[in-house]
Each structure stands twice: as C-alpha cells, then as structure tokens.
Coordinates of N, CA and C in Angstrom, one line a residue:
X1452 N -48.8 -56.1 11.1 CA -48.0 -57.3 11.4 C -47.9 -57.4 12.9
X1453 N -48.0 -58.8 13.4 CA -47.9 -58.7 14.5 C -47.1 -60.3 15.1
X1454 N -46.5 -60.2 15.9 CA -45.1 -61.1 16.6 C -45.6 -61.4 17.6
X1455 N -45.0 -62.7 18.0 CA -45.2 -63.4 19.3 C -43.6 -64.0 19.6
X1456 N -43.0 -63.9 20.6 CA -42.7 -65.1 21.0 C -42.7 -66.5 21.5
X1457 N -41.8 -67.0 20.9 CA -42.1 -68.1 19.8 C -40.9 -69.2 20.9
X1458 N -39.8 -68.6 20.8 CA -38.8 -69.1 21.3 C -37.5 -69.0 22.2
X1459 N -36.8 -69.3 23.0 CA -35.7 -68.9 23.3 C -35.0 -69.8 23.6
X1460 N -33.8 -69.3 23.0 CA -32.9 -70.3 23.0 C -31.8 -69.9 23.7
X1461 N -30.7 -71.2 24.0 CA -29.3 -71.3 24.8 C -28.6 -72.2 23.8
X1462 N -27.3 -71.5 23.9 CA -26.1 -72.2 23.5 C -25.5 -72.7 24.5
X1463 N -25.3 -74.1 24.2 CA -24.5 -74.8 25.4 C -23.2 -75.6 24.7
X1464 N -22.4 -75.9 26.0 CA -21.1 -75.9 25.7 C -21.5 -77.6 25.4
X1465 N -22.5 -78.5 26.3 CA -22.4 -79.6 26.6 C -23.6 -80.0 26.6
X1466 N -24.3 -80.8 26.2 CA -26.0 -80.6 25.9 C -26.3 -82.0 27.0
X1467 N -25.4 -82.8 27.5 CA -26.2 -83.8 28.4 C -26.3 -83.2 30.0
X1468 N -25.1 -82.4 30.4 CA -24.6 -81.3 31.1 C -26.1 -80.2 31.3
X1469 N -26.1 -79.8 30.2 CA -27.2 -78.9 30.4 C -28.7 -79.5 30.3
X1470 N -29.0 -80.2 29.5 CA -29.7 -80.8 30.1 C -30.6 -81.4 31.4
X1471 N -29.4 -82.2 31.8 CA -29.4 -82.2 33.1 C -29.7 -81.4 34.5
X1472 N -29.2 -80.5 34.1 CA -29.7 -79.0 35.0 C -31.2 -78.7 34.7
X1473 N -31.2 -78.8 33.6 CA -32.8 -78.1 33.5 C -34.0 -79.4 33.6
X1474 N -33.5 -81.0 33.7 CA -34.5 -81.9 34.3 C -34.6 -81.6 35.6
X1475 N -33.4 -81.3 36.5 CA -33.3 -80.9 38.1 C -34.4 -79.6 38.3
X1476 N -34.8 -79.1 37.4 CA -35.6 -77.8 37.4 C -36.9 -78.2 37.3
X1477 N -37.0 -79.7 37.0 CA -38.2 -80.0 36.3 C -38.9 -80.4 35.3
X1478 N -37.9 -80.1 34.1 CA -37.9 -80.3 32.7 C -38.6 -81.6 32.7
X1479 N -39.2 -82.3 31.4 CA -39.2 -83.2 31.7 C -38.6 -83.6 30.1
X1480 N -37.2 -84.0 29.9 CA -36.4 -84.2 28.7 C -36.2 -85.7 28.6
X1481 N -36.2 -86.6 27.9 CA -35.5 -88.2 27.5 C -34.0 -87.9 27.4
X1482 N -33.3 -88.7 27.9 CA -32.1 -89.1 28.0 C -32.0 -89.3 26.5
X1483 N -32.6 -89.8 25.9 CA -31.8 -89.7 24.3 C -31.8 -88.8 23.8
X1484 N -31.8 -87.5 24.0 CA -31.5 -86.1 23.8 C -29.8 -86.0 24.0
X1485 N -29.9 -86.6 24.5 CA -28.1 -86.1 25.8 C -27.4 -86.0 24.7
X1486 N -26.9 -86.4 23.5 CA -26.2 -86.2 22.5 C -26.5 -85.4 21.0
X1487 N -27.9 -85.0 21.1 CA -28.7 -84.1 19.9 C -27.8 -82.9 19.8
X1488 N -27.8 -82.2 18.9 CA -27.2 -81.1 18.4 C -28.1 -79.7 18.5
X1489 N -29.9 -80.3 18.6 CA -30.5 -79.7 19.2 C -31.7 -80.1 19.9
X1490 N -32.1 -79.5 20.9 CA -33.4 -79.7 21.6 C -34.3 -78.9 21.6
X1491 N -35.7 -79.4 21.8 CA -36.8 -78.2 21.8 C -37.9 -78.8 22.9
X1492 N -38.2 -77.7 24.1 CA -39.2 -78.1 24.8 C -40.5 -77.3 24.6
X1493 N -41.7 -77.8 24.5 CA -42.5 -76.7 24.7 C -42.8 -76.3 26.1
X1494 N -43.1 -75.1 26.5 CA -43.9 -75.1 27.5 C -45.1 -74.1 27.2
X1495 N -45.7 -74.7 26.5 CA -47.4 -74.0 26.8 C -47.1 -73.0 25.9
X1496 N -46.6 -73.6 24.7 CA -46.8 -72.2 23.8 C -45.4 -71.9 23.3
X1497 N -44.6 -72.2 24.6 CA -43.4 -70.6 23.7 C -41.9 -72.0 24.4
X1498 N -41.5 -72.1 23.2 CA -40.5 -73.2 23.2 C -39.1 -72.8 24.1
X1499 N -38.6 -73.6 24.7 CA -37.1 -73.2 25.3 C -36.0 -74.6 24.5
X1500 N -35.0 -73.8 24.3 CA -34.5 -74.8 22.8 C -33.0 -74.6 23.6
X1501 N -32.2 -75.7 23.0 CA -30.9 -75.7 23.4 C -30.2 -76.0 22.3
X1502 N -29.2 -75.6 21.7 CA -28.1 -75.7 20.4 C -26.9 -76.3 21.3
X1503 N -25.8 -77.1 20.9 CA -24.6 -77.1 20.8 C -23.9 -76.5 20.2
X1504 N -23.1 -76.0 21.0 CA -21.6 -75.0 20.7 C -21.4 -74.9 19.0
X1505 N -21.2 -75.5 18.3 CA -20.9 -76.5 16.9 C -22.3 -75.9 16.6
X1506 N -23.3 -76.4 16.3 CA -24.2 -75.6 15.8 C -24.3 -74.4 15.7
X1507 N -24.3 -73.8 16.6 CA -24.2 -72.3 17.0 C -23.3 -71.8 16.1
X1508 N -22.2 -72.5 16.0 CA -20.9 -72.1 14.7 C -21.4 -71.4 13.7
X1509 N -21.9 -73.3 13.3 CA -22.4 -73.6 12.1 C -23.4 -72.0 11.6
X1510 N -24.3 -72.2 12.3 CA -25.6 -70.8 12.1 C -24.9 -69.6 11.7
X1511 N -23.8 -69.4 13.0 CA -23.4 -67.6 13.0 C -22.8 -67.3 12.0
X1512 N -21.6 -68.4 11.9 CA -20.5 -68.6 11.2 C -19.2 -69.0 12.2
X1513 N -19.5 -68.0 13.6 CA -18.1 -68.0 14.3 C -19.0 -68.2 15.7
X1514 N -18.6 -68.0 16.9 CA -18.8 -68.2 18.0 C -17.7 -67.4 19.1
X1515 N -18.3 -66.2 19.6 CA -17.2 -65.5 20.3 C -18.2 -65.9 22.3
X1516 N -17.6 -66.4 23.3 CA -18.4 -66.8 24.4 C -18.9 -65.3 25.0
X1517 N -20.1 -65.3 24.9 CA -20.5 -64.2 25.8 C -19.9 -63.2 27.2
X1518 N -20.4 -62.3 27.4 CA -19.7 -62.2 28.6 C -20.7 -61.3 29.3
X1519 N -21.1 -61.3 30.6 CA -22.1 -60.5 31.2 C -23.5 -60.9 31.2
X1520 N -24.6 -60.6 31.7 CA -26.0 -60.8 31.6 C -26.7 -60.1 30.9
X1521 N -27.2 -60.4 29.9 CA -28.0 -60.7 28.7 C -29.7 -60.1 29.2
X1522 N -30.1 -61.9 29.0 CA -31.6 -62.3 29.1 C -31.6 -62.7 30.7
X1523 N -32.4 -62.4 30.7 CA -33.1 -63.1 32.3 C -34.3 -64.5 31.9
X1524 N -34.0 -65.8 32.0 CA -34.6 -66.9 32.1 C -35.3 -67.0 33.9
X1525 N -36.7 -66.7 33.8 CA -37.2 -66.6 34.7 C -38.6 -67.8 35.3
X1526 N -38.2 -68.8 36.3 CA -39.3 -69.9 35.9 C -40.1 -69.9 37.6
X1527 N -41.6 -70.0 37.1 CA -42.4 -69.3 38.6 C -42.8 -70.9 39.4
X1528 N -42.2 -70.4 40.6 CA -42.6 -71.9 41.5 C -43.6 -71.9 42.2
X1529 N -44.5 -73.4 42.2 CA -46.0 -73.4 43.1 C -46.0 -72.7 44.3
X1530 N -45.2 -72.3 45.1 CA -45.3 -71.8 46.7 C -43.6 -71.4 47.1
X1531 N -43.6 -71.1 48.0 CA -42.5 -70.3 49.0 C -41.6 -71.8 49.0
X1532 N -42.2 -72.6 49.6 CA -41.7 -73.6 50.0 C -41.2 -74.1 49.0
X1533 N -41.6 -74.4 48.0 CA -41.5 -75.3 46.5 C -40.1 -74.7 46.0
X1534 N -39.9 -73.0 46.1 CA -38.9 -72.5 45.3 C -37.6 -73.0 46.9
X1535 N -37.8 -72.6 47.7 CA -36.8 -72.8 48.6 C -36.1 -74.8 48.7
X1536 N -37.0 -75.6 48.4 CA -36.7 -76.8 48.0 C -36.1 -77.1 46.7
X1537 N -36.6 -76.5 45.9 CA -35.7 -76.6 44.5 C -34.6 -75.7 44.3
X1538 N -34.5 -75.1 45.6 CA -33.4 -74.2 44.9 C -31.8 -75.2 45.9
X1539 N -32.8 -75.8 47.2 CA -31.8 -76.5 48.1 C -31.7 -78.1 47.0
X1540 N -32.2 -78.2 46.1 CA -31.7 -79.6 45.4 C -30.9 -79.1 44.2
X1541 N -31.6 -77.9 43.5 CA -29.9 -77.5 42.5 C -28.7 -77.2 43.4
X1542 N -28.7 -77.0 44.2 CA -27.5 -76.5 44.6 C -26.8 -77.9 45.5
X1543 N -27.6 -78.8 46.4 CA -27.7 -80.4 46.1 C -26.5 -80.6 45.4
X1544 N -27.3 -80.9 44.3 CA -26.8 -81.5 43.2 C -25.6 -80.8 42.7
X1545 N -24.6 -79.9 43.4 CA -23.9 -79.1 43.4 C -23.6 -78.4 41.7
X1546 N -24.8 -77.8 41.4 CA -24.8 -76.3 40.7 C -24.5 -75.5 41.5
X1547 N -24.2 -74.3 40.7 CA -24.0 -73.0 41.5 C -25.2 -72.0 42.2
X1548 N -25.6 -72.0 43.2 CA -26.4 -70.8 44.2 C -26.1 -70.0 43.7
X1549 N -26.7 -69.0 42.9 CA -25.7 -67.6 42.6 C -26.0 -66.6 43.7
X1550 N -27.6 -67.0 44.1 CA -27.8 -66.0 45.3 C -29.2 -66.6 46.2
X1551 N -29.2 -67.1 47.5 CA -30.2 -68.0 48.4 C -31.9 -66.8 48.5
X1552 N -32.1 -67.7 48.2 CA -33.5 -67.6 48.3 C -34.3 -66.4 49.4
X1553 N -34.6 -64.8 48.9 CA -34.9 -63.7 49.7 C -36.4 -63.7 49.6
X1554 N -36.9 -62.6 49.9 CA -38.5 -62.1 50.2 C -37.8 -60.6 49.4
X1555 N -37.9 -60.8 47.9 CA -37.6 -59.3 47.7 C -38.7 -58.2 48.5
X1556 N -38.1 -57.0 48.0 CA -39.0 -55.8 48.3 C -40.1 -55.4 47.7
X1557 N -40.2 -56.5 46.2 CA -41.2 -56.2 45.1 C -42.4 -57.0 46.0
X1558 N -42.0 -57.9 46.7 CA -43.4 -58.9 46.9 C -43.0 -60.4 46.8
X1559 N -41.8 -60.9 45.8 CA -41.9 -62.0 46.0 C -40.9 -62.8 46.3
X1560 N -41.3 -64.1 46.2 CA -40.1 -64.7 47.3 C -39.3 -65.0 45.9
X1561 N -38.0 -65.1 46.1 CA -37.1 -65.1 44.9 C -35.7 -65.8 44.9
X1562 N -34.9 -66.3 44.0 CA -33.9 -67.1 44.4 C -32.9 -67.2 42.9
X1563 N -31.7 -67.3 42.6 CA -30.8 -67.3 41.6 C -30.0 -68.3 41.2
X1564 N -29.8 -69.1 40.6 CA -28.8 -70.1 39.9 C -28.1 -70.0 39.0
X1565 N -27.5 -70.9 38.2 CA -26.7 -70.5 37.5 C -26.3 -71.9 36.7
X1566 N -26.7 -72.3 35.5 CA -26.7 -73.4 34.8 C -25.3 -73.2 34.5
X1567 N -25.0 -75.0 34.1 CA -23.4 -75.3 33.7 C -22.9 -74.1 33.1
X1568 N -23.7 -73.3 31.9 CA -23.2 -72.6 31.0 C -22.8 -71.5 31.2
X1569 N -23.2 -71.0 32.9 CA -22.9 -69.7 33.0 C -24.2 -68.8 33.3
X1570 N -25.0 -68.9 32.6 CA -26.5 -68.5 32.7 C -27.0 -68.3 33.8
X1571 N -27.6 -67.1 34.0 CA -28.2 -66.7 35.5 C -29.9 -67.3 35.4
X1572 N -30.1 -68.1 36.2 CA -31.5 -68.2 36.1 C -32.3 -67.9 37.1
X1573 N -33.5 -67.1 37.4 CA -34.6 -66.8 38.8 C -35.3 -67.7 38.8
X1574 N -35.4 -68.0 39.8 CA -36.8 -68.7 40.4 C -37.2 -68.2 41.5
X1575 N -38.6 -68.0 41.4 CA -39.5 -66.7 42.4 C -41.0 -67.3 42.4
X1576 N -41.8 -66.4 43.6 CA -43.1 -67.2 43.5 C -44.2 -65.7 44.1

C-alpha cells in the first residue's frame, strides 16, 4: 500500500478573512468563496483546503482552539527579492511579521508570517 499526500487543511475562524491572506500570498481564490463553508485549491497536485469553524464542529464533533505549532505551511519564493517584497506587502497590508526576512545558516533566504488564524507560515527561497 502506498500514500501520497493529498491534502492539507486549515480551520479558520473566518473564511473571507482567511482567504484574503492567502490571495495577498498569491492564491488565486474568487471572491465568491468568501462565504463557503469550504474551500479547495489545487496546487500542482496536493490540495490546500480551508474549513470553517462550524464545519470543523460538525466533522470532529467538538472544537477545542489549538495551542502551539503544529505543521509548518511552507511556500518557496522566485528570488531573494520576491520573498523580501511579499513579505513587505503582508505585513503592508497589516498581517502579522512573525519574524523579517534573514539569510538563514541553512542557505536560504527565509522569512515568517502569521495568517489571521494564528498560523505560522515560511516563506524562503
């Protein structure tokens, strides 16, 4: 037997809210989403999905809010420049910086956000 990832998903408190964060990333989502209960994007294979709160319920049964870092959501930018510009228009758009844009010690150039929901996201090149 053998598995692929397929999918990953976020529970959001607010789906036009989140949304919105992740067109500022590049997404490219229709505004008639902003009120769905769910969403699904492909990228090249392996879907990134968003639930509302309420759904999430519905699924588990209950809903207790996370606490701490989980998953790492990791999205690769064309050049140095590219991530250093998108990381100065989320934060723009006044999302949260979680941490400015370094030259890690691994090699690459790397940068942190943090979607409405709390969610730590990288962007690195």
């Amino acid at each position: 037997m053998t598995i692929k990832l397929d999918m990953v998903g976020i529970v959001v408190a607010n789906m036009r809210e989140a949304l919105d964060f992740y067109r500022v990333l590049g997404f490219q989502i229709a505004e008639t989403h902003n009120d769905d209960m769910h969403v699904e994007i492909d990228q090249e294979g392996v879907r990134l999905a968003f639930d509302k709160l309420e759904m999430a319920k519905g699924i588990y049964g209950s809903w207790e809010e996370p606490t701490g870092h989980r998953v790492e959501l990791a999205f690769r930018c064309e050049s140095r420049e590219a991530l250093d510009q998108l990381y100065a228009k989320i934060v723009d758009k006044g999302y949260v910086g979680y941490k400015e844009p370094w030259d890690a010690f691994w090699g690459q150039r790397y940068a942190i956000v943090q979607d409405p929901d709390g969610n730590l996201i990288s962007l690195f090149v």
